[in-house]
Coordinates of C-alpha atoms in Angstrom, one line a residue:
X1 CA 0.1 -0.1 0.3
X2 CA 1.2 3.6 -0.8
X3 CA 2.1 6.2 2.3
X4 CA 1.9 9.8 1.3
X5 CA 3.2 12.7 3.7
X6 CA 0.5 15.6 3.8
X7 CA 1.3 18.7 5.5
X8 CA 3.8 16.5 7.6
X9 CA 1.7 13.6 8.4
X10 CA 1.7 10.3 6.9
X11 CA -1.5 8.6 5.5
X12 CA -2.0 5.3 3.5
X13 CA -3.9 5.1 0.1
X14 CA -6.2 2.8 -0.5
X15 CA -5.0 -0.6 -2.4
X16 CA -5.6 -0.3 -6.0
X17 CA -6.7 3.2 -6.2
X18 CA -5.4 5.7 -9.0
X19 CA -5.5 9.0 -7.2
X20 CA -4.3 12.9 -8.0
X21 CA -3.3 14.9 -5.4
X22 CA -6.9 16.7 -5.1
X23 CA -8.3 13.1 -4.6
X24 CA -5.5 11.6 -2.0
X25 CA -5.6 15.0 0.2
X26 CA -9.4 14.9 0.5
X27 CA -9.1 11.0 1.6
X28 CA -7.1 13.0 4.4
X29 CA -9.1 15.4 5.0
X30 CA -7.6 18.2 3.8
X31 CA -9.0 20.3 0.7
X32 CA -7.2 21.0 -2.5
X33 CA -9.4 24.2 -4.2
X34 CA -10.1 23.3 -7.5
X35 CA -12.3 24.9 -10.7
X36 CA -11.1 23.8 -13.9
X37 CA -10.2 19.7 -12.5
X38 CA -13.7 17.0 -12.8
X39 CA -13.2 13.2 -12.1
X40 CA -15.0 12.4 -14.8
X41 CA -12.8 14.8 -17.2
X42 CA -9.6 14.9 -18.9
X43 CA -7.1 17.0 -17.0
X44 CA -6.4 20.5 -18.2
X45 CA -4.9 22.1 -15.2
X46 CA -5.6 25.5 -16.7
X47 CA -7.3 27.4 -13.7
X48 CA -4.3 26.9 -11.6
X49 CA -5.9 26.9 -8.1
X50 CA -4.8 23.5 -7.1
X51 CA -1.1 24.3 -7.3
X52 CA 0.5 23.4 -4.0
X53 CA 4.3 22.0 -3.1
X54 CA 5.1 18.9 -3.9
X55 CA 8.1 16.6 -3.5
X56 CA 9.0 12.9 -2.8
X57 CA 10.8 11.0 0.1
X58 CA 13.9 8.7 -0.8
X59 CA 12.6 5.2 0.7
X60 CA 16.7 4.4 1.7
X61 CA 17.7 7.6 3.0
X62 CA 14.5 9.5 4.4
X63 CA 15.5 12.3 2.3
X64 CA 12.6 14.7 1.2
X65 CA 13.2 16.8 -1.9
X66 CA 10.8 19.4 -2.9
X67 CA 10.0 20.9 -6.3
X68 CA 11.2 24.2 -6.5
X69 CA 8.0 25.7 -8.2
X70 CA 4.3 25.1 -7.3
X71 CA 2.3 22.0 -9.2
X72 CA -1.3 21.6 -10.2
X73 CA -2.6 19.1 -7.9
X74 CA -4.9 17.9 -10.1
X75 CA -1.8 16.8 -12.5
X76 CA 0.3 15.3 -9.5
X77 CA -0.4 11.7 -9.3
X78 CA -0.3 10.8 -5.1
X79 CA 2.2 7.5 -5.3
X80 CA 4.7 5.9 -2.6
X81 CA 6.5 8.5 -1.2
X82 CA 4.6 11.7 -2.8
X83 CA 5.1 14.4 -0.2
X84 CA 2.5 17.0 -0.4
X85 CA 2.0 20.8 1.3
X86 CA -1.1 22.6 0.7
X87 CA -1.2 24.9 3.6
X88 CA 2.3 26.7 3.1
X89 CA 2.4 30.2 2.9
X90 CA 3.8 30.0 -0.7
X91 CA 0.8 28.1 -1.8
X92 CA -1.7 30.5 0.4
X93 CA -0.5 33.5 -1.6
X94 CA -1.0 31.6 -4.7
X95 CA -4.4 30.7 -4.4
X96 CA -5.0 34.3 -3.3
X97 CA -3.6 35.3 -6.4
X98 CA -5.6 33.3 -8.5
X99 CA -8.6 34.5 -7.0
X100 CA -8.0 38.1 -7.4
X101 CA -7.2 37.1 -11.2
X102 CA -10.2 35.4 -11.5
X103 CA -12.2 38.3 -9.9
X104 CA -10.9 41.1 -12.1
X105 CA -13.5 41.0 -14.4
X106 CA -16.3 39.0 -12.7
X107 CA -19.5 41.1 -12.2
X108 CA -20.4 41.7 -8.3
X109 CA -24.1 40.2 -9.2
X110 CA -24.1 37.5 -6.4
X111 CA -27.7 38.8 -5.2
X112 CA -29.2 38.1 -8.3
X113 CA -27.2 35.2 -9.7
X114 CA -28.9 31.6 -9.4
X115 CA -25.8 29.7 -8.7
X116 CA -25.6 31.8 -5.3
X117 CA -25.2 29.7 -2.7
X118 CA -23.7 26.9 -4.6
X119 CA -21.1 29.1 -6.3
X120 CA -17.4 27.5 -6.0
X121 CA -15.9 31.4 -6.7
X122 CA -18.3 32.7 -3.5
X123 CA -16.9 30.0 -1.5
X124 CA -13.2 30.1 -2.3
X125 CA -13.6 34.1 -2.5
X126 CA -14.2 33.7 1.0
X127 CA -12.1 30.9 2.0
X128 CA -8.7 31.4 0.0
X129 CA -9.5 35.5 -1.4
X130 CA -8.6 38.3 -0.2
X131 CA -11.1 41.2 0.7
X132 CA -9.5 44.3 -1.0
X133 CA -9.9 44.5 -4.7
X134 CA -6.9 46.4 -6.1
X135 CA -8.3 46.7 -9.8
X136 CA -9.8 49.7 -10.9
X137 CA -9.2 50.1 -14.8
X138 CA -12.9 49.7 -16.5
X139 CA -14.3 46.1 -16.8
X140 CA -14.3 43.8 -19.6
X141 CA -18.1 43.1 -20.1
X142 CA -19.9 40.7 -22.1
X143 CA -23.2 40.2 -23.4
X144 CA -25.5 37.1 -22.3
X145 CA -26.3 34.7 -25.4
X146 CA -28.2 31.5 -25.6
X147 CA -26.3 28.7 -26.6
X148 CA -29.5 26.2 -27.0
X149 CA -33.4 26.9 -26.4
X150 CA -33.1 25.8 -22.6
X151 CA -29.2 27.1 -21.7
X152 CA -28.3 30.8 -21.3
X153 CA -24.5 31.6 -21.5
X154 CA -23.5 34.8 -19.1
X155 CA -19.9 35.1 -20.5
X156 CA -19.1 37.8 -18.1
X157 CA -19.3 35.5 -15.3
X158 CA -17.1 32.8 -16.8
X159 CA -13.5 31.6 -15.9
X160 CA -12.7 29.6 -18.6
X161 CA -12.7 26.1 -16.7
X162 CA -13.8 24.7 -20.1
X163 CA -15.8 21.9 -17.9
X164 CA -18.7 22.4 -20.3
X165 CA -16.1 22.2 -23.9
X166 CA -14.4 19.2 -22.7
X167 CA -17.7 17.6 -21.5
X168 CA -19.6 18.3 -25.3
X169 CA -16.1 16.7 -26.4
X170 CA -15.5 13.6 -24.4
X171 CA -18.8 12.4 -22.8
X172 CA -21.4 13.5 -25.5
X173 CA -18.7 13.4 -28.8
X174 CA -20.6 16.1 -29.7
X175 CA -18.3 18.9 -29.8
X176 CA -21.0 21.8 -29.7
X177 CA -18.8 23.9 -27.5
X178 CA -15.9 25.8 -28.6
X179 CA -13.3 28.2 -26.8
X180 CA -13.1 31.2 -29.4
X181 CA -10.4 33.9 -29.3
X182 CA -7.2 34.4 -26.6
X183 CA -6.2 36.1 -23.6
X184 CA -8.5 38.5 -22.2
X185 CA -11.1 37.9 -25.4
X186 CA -11.5 34.2 -24.9
X187 CA -15.5 33.4 -24.8
X188 CA -17.1 30.0 -24.8
X189 CA -19.3 29.4 -27.9
X190 CA -21.2 27.6 -29.8
X191 CA -20.6 26.9 -33.9
X192 CA -22.8 28.2 -36.2
X193 CA -25.5 26.5 -36.8
X194 CA -25.0 24.0 -34.1
X195 CA -26.5 24.7 -30.6
X196 CA -25.9 23.0 -27.7
X197 CA -29.4 20.4 -27.8
X198 CA -27.6 16.7 -27.5
X199 CA -29.3 14.6 -25.0
X200 CA -27.5 15.2 -22.2
X201 CA -26.7 18.9 -22.9
X202 CA -27.8 20.1 -19.4
X203 CA -25.3 18.8 -17.5
X204 CA -23.1 21.6 -18.4
X205 CA -25.0 23.6 -16.3
X206 CA -24.2 21.5 -12.9
X207 CA -20.3 21.5 -14.5
X208 CA -20.4 25.0 -14.1
X209 CA -18.7 25.7 -11.2
X210 CA -19.6 29.7 -11.1
X211 CA -22.8 31.1 -12.6
X212 CA -21.6 31.4 -16.0
X213 CA -24.2 28.8 -17.6
X214 CA -27.9 28.3 -16.6
X215 CA -30.5 26.7 -17.0
X216 CA -33.5 28.9 -17.9
X217 CA -36.4 26.2 -16.7
X218 CA -35.2 27.0 -13.3
X219 CA -33.8 30.9 -13.8
X220 CA -35.0 33.1 -11.0
X221 CA -37.4 30.6 -9.8
X222 CA -35.9 30.0 -6.6
X223 CA -32.8 30.1 -4.9
X224 CA -30.7 27.5 -3.9
X225 CA -30.7 27.9 0.1
X226 CA -34.4 27.4 0.1
X227 CA -34.3 24.2 -1.6
X228 CA -34.4 20.6 0.4
X229 CA -32.6 18.0 -1.6
X230 CA -33.9 14.6 -1.7
X231 CA -32.2 11.6 -2.7
X232 CA -34.6 10.4 -5.4
X233 CA -34.9 8.2 -9.0
X234 CA -35.5 9.2 -12.2
X235 CA -38.0 7.1 -13.7
X236 CA -38.2 8.3 -17.2
X237 CA -36.3 5.5 -18.5
X238 CA -35.2 2.0 -17.0
X239 CA -31.4 3.6 -16.3
X240 CA -32.5 4.5 -13.0
X241 CA -30.4 7.5 -13.4
X242 CA -29.7 8.9 -9.2
X243 CA -31.0 12.3 -9.0
X244 CA -31.2 15.3 -6.2
X245 CA -34.8 16.7 -6.4
X246 CA -34.9 20.1 -4.8
X247 CA -38.1 20.7 -3.1
X248 CA -40.1 24.0 -1.6
X249 CA -43.3 24.2 0.0
X250 CA -45.0 21.5 -1.3
X251 CA -43.4 21.4 -5.0
X252 CA -40.4 20.1 -6.6
X253 CA -38.4 22.9 -8.6
X254 CA -35.4 21.0 -10.3
X255 CA -33.8 17.6 -10.8
X256 CA -30.1 17.5 -10.5
X257 CA -27.8 14.3 -10.8
X258 CA -26.4 12.8 -8.2
X259 CA -23.3 10.3 -8.6
X260 CA -23.3 6.8 -8.4
X261 CA -20.4 5.3 -10.6
X262 CA -22.5 1.9 -10.8
X263 CA -25.6 3.7 -12.6
X264 CA -25.3 7.4 -14.4
X265 CA -21.7 8.7 -13.5
X266 CA -22.4 12.1 -12.9
X267 CA -25.0 13.0 -15.3
X268 CA -28.6 12.7 -16.3
X269 CA -30.1 13.2 -19.6
X270 CA -32.5 16.1 -20.5
X271 CA -35.7 14.1 -20.7
X272 CA -35.0 12.8 -17.2
X273 CA -34.0 16.4 -16.0
X274 CA -37.4 17.5 -16.9
X275 CA -39.4 15.1 -16.0
X276 CA -40.0 16.5 -12.3
X277 CA -42.8 19.0 -13.9
X278 CA -44.9 15.4 -13.3
X279 CA -44.8 15.7 -9.9
X280 CA -46.3 18.9 -10.0
X281 CA -49.2 18.5 -12.6
X282 CA -52.2 20.3 -12.1
X283 CA -54.6 17.3 -13.2
X284 CA -53.3 15.1 -10.9
X285 CA -56.2 13.1 -8.7
X286 CA -56.8 15.1 -5.7
X287 CA -60.0 12.4 -4.8
X288 CA -60.9 9.1 -4.9
X289 CA -64.2 8.1 -6.7
X290 CA -66.7 5.2 -6.7
X291 CA -69.8 4.3 -8.6
X292 CA -73.3 5.0 -7.7
X293 CA -76.3 4.4 -9.4
X294 CA -74.2 4.4 -12.4
X295 CA -72.3 7.9 -11.8
X296 CA -68.4 8.0 -10.8
X297 CA -68.2 10.5 -8.0
X298 CA -66.2 11.7 -5.2
X299 CA -65.9 10.1 -2.0
X300 CA -63.2 10.2 1.0
X301 CA -60.5 7.6 0.7
X302 CA -62.0 5.6 3.5
X303 CA -65.1 4.5 1.9
X304 CA -63.4 3.8 -1.3
X305 CA -61.1 1.7 0.5
X306 CA -64.0 -0.1 2.1
X307 CA -65.9 -0.3 -1.3
X308 CA -62.5 -2.5 -2.9
X309 CA -62.0 -4.3 0.2
X310 CA -65.9 -5.2 0.4
X311 CA -66.3 -6.5 -3.1
X312 CA -62.9 -7.9 -3.8
X313 CA -63.4 -9.8 -0.1
X314 CA -66.8 -10.9 -1.7
X315 CA -65.3 -12.6 -4.9
X316 CA -62.7 -14.2 -3.2
X317 CA -65.6 -16.1 -0.7
X318 CA -67.4 -17.1 -4.1
X319 CA -64.3 -18.3 -5.7
X320 CA -64.3 -15.9 -8.4
X321 CA -60.9 -15.0 -10.1
X322 CA -59.8 -11.5 -9.7
X323 CA -56.8 -10.0 -12.4
X324 CA -54.5 -8.0 -11.0
X325 CA -52.2 -5.7 -12.9
X326 CA -48.6 -4.6 -11.2
X327 CA -47.4 -1.2 -13.0
X328 CA -44.1 -1.3 -13.7
X329 CA -43.9 2.4 -12.0
X330 CA -44.7 1.0 -8.4
X331 CA -41.5 0.8 -6.1
X332 CA -40.7 -3.2 -5.2
X333 CA -42.3 -2.8 -1.6
X334 CA -45.6 -1.7 -3.1
X335 CA -45.7 -4.5 -5.9
X336 CA -44.8 -6.8 -2.9
X337 CA -47.9 -5.7 -0.9
X338 CA -50.1 -5.6 -3.7
X339 CA -49.1 -9.1 -5.0
X340 CA -49.0 -10.6 -1.7
X341 CA -52.5 -9.4 -0.8
X342 CA -54.1 -10.6 -4.2
X343 CA -52.9 -13.7 -3.7
X344 CA -53.6 -13.9 0.3
X345 CA -57.6 -12.9 -0.9
X346 CA -57.6 -16.2 -3.4
X347 CA -54.6 -18.4 -4.6
X348 CA -56.5 -18.7 -8.0
X349 CA -56.1 -14.4 -8.9
X350 CA -54.1 -13.6 -11.7
X351 CA -51.0 -10.9 -11.9
X352 CA -49.7 -9.6 -14.6
X353 CA -46.9 -7.3 -15.3
X354 CA -48.1 -3.7 -16.2
X355 CA -47.9 -1.8 -19.6
X356 CA -44.0 -1.6 -20.8
X357 CA -43.5 1.9 -22.4
X358 CA -41.3 2.2 -24.9
X359 CA -39.9 4.8 -27.7
X360 CA -37.2 4.9 -29.8
X361 CA -34.0 3.0 -29.4
X362 CA -31.7 2.8 -26.9
X363 CA -29.1 5.5 -26.9
X364 CA -25.5 5.1 -25.6
X365 CA -22.7 7.4 -25.0
X366 CA -19.1 6.1 -24.3
X367 CA -17.1 8.6 -23.4
X368 CA -13.6 9.3 -25.3
X369 CA -11.0 11.1 -24.0
X370 CA -8.7 11.2 -26.9
X371 CA -10.9 14.1 -27.9
X372 CA -9.4 17.5 -26.8
X373 CA -7.5 15.9 -24.2
X374 CA -5.0 18.0 -23.0
X375 CA -3.7 16.4 -19.3
X376 CA -3.6 12.9 -17.4
X377 CA -6.8 10.8 -17.6
X378 CA -5.6 7.9 -15.6
X379 CA -7.2 8.8 -12.2
X380 CA -10.5 8.6 -14.8
X381 CA -12.7 5.6 -14.9
X382 CA -15.0 6.0 -18.3
X383 CA -18.2 4.6 -18.1
X384 CA -20.9 4.6 -20.8
X385 CA -24.2 6.2 -20.5
X386 CA -27.4 4.8 -21.8
X387 CA -31.1 6.4 -22.5
X388 CA -33.3 3.5 -22.5
X389 CA -36.1 3.0 -24.4
X390 CA -37.9 1.4 -21.7
X391 CA -39.1 4.2 -20.2
X392 CA -40.2 2.9 -17.0
X393 CA -38.1 2.2 -14.1
X394 CA -39.1 -1.1 -12.4
X395 CA -39.9 -3.8 -14.6
X396 CA -37.4 -6.2 -13.8
X397 CA -38.0 -5.7 -9.7
X398 CA -41.7 -6.4 -11.0
X399 CA -40.9 -9.5 -12.8
X400 CA -38.8 -10.9 -9.8
X401 CA -41.9 -10.5 -7.8
X402 CA -44.1 -12.1 -9.8
X403 CA -42.1 -14.9 -10.8
X404 CA -41.6 -15.9 -7.1
X405 CA -45.4 -14.9 -6.2
X406 CA -47.0 -17.2 -9.3
X407 CA -44.2 -18.6 -10.7
X408 CA -44.4 -17.1 -14.1
X409 CA -44.5 -13.6 -15.2
X410 CA -48.2 -12.7 -17.3
X411 CA -47.5 -9.9 -19.8
X412 CA -50.0 -7.2 -19.9
X413 CA -51.3 -8.0 -23.7
X414 CA -52.2 -11.6 -22.1
X415 CA -54.1 -10.4 -18.9
X416 CA -55.7 -7.7 -21.3
X417 CA -57.0 -10.4 -23.5
X418 CA -58.2 -13.0 -20.9
X419 CA -60.1 -10.2 -19.2
X420 CA -61.7 -9.0 -22.4
X421 CA -62.8 -12.9 -22.8
X422 CA -64.8 -12.3 -19.5
X423 CA -62.4 -15.2 -17.3
X424 CA -62.2 -12.5 -14.8
X425 CA -65.2 -11.3 -12.9
X426 CA -62.6 -7.8 -11.6
X427 CA -59.5 -6.2 -12.5
X428 CA -57.2 -4.5 -10.2
X429 CA -55.6 -2.1 -12.3
X430 CA -52.3 -0.1 -11.1
X431 CA -50.6 2.4 -13.0
X432 CA -48.6 5.7 -11.7
X433 CA -47.3 6.3 -14.8
X434 CA -46.0 9.8 -15.2
X435 CA -47.7 9.9 -18.3
X436 CA -51.8 8.8 -19.2
X437 CA -52.0 5.4 -20.2
X438 CA -54.2 4.1 -22.6
X439 CA -56.7 5.1 -25.4
X440 CA -60.4 5.0 -25.3
X441 CA -60.7 2.1 -26.8
X442 CA -58.2 0.3 -25.3
X443 CA -59.8 1.3 -22.0
X444 CA -63.2 -0.3 -23.3
X445 CA -62.1 -3.5 -24.4
X446 CA -60.4 -3.5 -21.1
X447 CA -63.5 -2.8 -19.0
X448 CA -66.0 -4.6 -21.3
X449 CA -65.1 -8.3 -19.9
X450 CA -65.0 -7.3 -16.0
X451 CA -67.9 -6.8 -13.6
X452 CA -65.8 -4.7 -11.3
X453 CA -62.7 -2.5 -11.8
X454 CA -60.7 -1.0 -9.8
X455 CA -58.0 1.8 -10.7
X456 CA -54.9 3.0 -9.3
X457 CA -53.5 6.2 -10.5
X458 CA -52.2 9.2 -10.1
X459 CA -54.1 10.9 -13.7
X460 CA -57.2 11.0 -14.5
X461 CA -57.4 8.5 -17.4
X462 CA -59.7 6.7 -20.1
X463 CA -59.8 3.6 -18.2
X464 CA -60.1 5.7 -15.1
X465 CA -63.2 6.7 -16.2
X466 CA -64.8 3.6 -16.7
X467 CA -63.7 2.3 -13.2
X468 CA -66.0 1.4 -10.5
X469 CA -63.4 2.9 -7.9
X470 CA -60.5 4.8 -8.2
X471 CA -57.7 5.4 -6.2
X472 CA -55.5 8.1 -6.1
X473 CA -51.9 6.5 -5.6
X474 CA -48.6 8.4 -4.9
X475 CA -46.7 10.2 -8.0
X476 CA -42.7 9.0 -7.9
X477 CA -42.3 12.1 -5.9
X478 CA -44.6 11.0 -2.9
X479 CA -43.6 7.6 -2.0
X480 CA -40.2 6.1 -1.0
X481 CA -39.0 2.6 -1.9
X482 CA -36.8 0.9 -4.1
X483 CA -36.5 0.4 -8.4
X484 CA -35.2 -2.4 -10.1
X485 CA -33.1 -0.7 -13.2
X486 CA -32.3 -2.1 -16.5
X487 CA -29.1 -3.7 -15.2
X488 CA -31.0 -5.9 -12.4
X489 CA -29.8 -2.9 -9.8
X490 CA -31.6 -2.6 -6.5
X491 CA -31.8 1.4 -5.9
X492 CA -33.5 3.5 -3.3
X493 CA -35.3 6.7 -3.3
X494 CA -36.7 9.0 -0.9
X495 CA -39.9 10.2 -0.7
X496 CA -39.3 14.4 -1.9
X497 CA -43.1 15.1 -1.4
X498 CA -45.7 15.0 1.4
X499 CA -48.8 12.7 -0.1
X500 CA -51.0 15.4 -2.0
X501 CA -54.2 16.1 -0.3
X502 CA -56.8 13.8 -1.2
X503 CA -54.4 11.1 -2.0
X504 CA -52.5 7.9 -0.1
X505 CA -48.9 6.2 -0.4
X506 CA -49.9 3.4 -2.5
X507 CA -48.1 1.0 0.5
X508 CA -50.7 2.8 2.7
X509 CA -53.8 1.8 0.5
X510 CA -52.1 -1.9 0.2
X511 CA -52.0 -2.0 4.0
X512 CA -55.0 -0.8 4.8
X513 CA -56.8 -3.3 2.3
X514 CA -54.7 -6.2 3.8
X515 CA -55.7 -5.0 7.4
X516 CA -52.4 -4.1 8.4
X517 CA -52.7 -2.0 11.8
X518 CA -50.1 0.2 13.2
X519 CA -50.4 3.6 11.3
X520 CA -48.3 4.6 8.0
X521 CA -46.1 1.9 6.5
X522 CA -42.9 2.3 6.3
X523 CA -40.5 1.2 3.3
X524 CA -37.6 -0.1 4.6
X525 CA -40.2 -2.6 7.0
X526 CA -41.6 -3.9 4.1
X527 CA -37.9 -4.3 2.2
X528 CA -36.9 -6.2 5.1
X529 CA -40.0 -8.5 5.0
X530 CA -39.4 -8.8 1.0
X531 CA -35.7 -9.3 1.4
X532 CA -36.8 -12.8 3.4
X533 CA -39.2 -13.8 1.1
X534 CA -38.2 -13.5 -2.2
X535 CA -34.7 -15.2 -2.4
X536 CA -33.7 -12.5 -5.3
X537 CA -34.2 -9.6 -2.8
X538 CA -31.8 -10.9 -0.2
X539 CA -29.5 -8.5 -0.6
X540 CA -31.7 -6.2 1.2
X541 CA -31.3 -8.2 4.6
X542 CA -32.8 -5.7 7.2
X543 CA -34.2 -3.5 4.5
X544 CA -30.8 -1.8 4.4
X545 CA -28.9 -1.5 0.8
X546 CA -25.7 0.5 -0.1
X547 CA -26.1 4.0 -1.3
X548 CA -25.1 3.0 -4.8
X549 CA -27.3 0.3 -4.7
X550 CA -27.0 -3.6 -5.3
X551 CA -27.4 -6.2 -8.0
X552 CA -30.5 -8.9 -7.5
X553 CA -29.6 -11.8 -6.2
X554 CA -25.9 -11.2 -6.0
X555 CA -24.7 -10.6 -2.0
X556 CA -21.5 -8.8 -3.4
X557 CA -20.1 -7.9 0.1
X558 CA -23.0 -6.1 1.4
X559 CA -23.1 -3.8 -1.7
X560 CA -19.5 -2.7 -1.4
X561 CA -18.1 -0.7 -3.9
X562 CA -15.4 -2.1 -6.3
X563 CA -12.0 0.2 -5.9
X564 CA -11.5 2.6 -8.2
X565 CA -14.8 3.7 -9.4
X566 CA -14.1 7.0 -7.9
X567 CA -17.4 7.1 -6.0
X568 CA -16.0 8.9 -2.8
X569 CA -14.4 11.7 -4.7
X570 CA -17.9 13.9 -5.2
X571 CA -17.4 17.2 -7.3
X572 CA -18.3 19.7 -4.3
X573 CA -20.6 21.9 -6.7
X574 CA -23.3 19.0 -7.5
X575 CA -24.2 19.8 -3.8
X576 CA -25.3 23.1 -2.9
X577 CA -24.8 24.7 0.5
X578 CA -27.8 25.3 1.8
X579 CA -30.4 25.3 4.5
X580 CA -31.4 21.5 5.3
X581 CA -35.1 21.7 5.6
X582 CA -36.1 18.2 6.4
X583 CA -39.4 17.0 7.2
X584 CA -40.4 15.5 10.3
X585 CA -40.3 12.1 10.7
X586 CA -37.7 9.2 11.5
X587 CA -34.3 9.6 10.0
X588 CA -33.5 6.7 8.3
X589 CA -30.1 4.4 9.3
X590 CA -27.2 5.4 6.9
X591 CA -27.7 4.0 3.3
X592 CA -30.8 2.4 4.1
X593 CA -34.4 3.6 3.0
X594 CA -36.6 5.5 5.3
X595 CA -40.8 5.8 4.6

């Protein structure tokens, strides 16, 4: 194992890790400030903020020899015998000089800048800068410009870290951004007639350490310190990207990527970034409905649940089979309770996987660090990013539960034909999809063959209009639980919003129908129960899984992340410095779910 010396103290590095000085210092609890370096991009060392004193210790004599000049920490490999000095007077004077240089032309508009509160320039100016400003000449002012319909560039705030340029060259390989001109006239711009409109374009906003690139969808809507960020999972496709859901006053304001080196690395697609809006849809169901005298009308949720429970219970006593459609938008905990409920009512009841939405083809972006490379990339672990054509988050999780509970997975098309033929007396249909399912014709066909139809959904759909009982379930933002992505990885998502008025989380709906007492159901408890019943979910023993998720049916050392993935080296600008406003409730154990 490699041993290095940081500020006079010896530290041992993890076996097999390829680290630079910034990463090694972070492991040792020392911070080396930086702007241009990013763990997923090539190294350019052009901001010079991370320059430190570097040397080496002779293993035989113990003599330490230092390099006479300061060296960029991002380009300095941390190996056995490396000596780093990050807090000397020489280093501190250099940091103040760099901060003064970066602020020469920077506008003093922090109060109106969307990056305020999570800005690297603000933080480092306070920590490493100086209070006086010696520049008295006229500042260079550049006009704002749109680099796409969704992204605005404020060039006068740009510090030329070139993160955005390297992203478009190395990650998406679309190359829309470039550095134009040189010296004091240098600026970021797009090529003529080539706007920044690739499917991952919004990530340049997250990469920007200052307020130069801004998302026009979020612009001037909220302040970062008002947002309470929740660990969520994007349900826009089967990739299962890890995201931070920014919530304030009962509304989601934005999605931003949350680092997971085994799923989405540091990125999310623009479609997923904008999918948060489904949680704020004014057309969401705010009441339960039941049919009386042939008319569907609003009723209290307890009355609707009582009607559903009595009707399905009576059919079970009569021995009449019921079909249950388990949506791939439900969490695994919800799917487990629904499957358990219907099978306990009558083992002859039939369960099927809900409709699987697909659109287009899988689109994969494989990083190429040979494009625009100007530094050592030995610290970077490339990972492809895929936008899946399958637009649902939990097909594999539902299939695993159905395979155990029922012994087979029945498709939605198959159950629809059987229901239309009159095989079942009742149909319990769940959705919670972010887009309404079904046409009028599809709804009529499904309804025609059953006497009693229950629809559990978040939106008003043609099928809900024909139902005997409508139960308003929770949106993806209103539920805590786990999803299984396209790779078979079980991942946990927090609830970002409280249940909307008139609705119940799906876990509670099933718990009431099952007669489970004890108040609201915690997803962690259900996951712990599930892990002891379904072998594929035994990796979630005790209801706790690793923060990066675990593969179904694979006990990989309690979810330990393989060495070298860089998971512990998050970019600090990914995490806004904010006032944390957690909702009341029992805190979850580290890495584990909490409803």
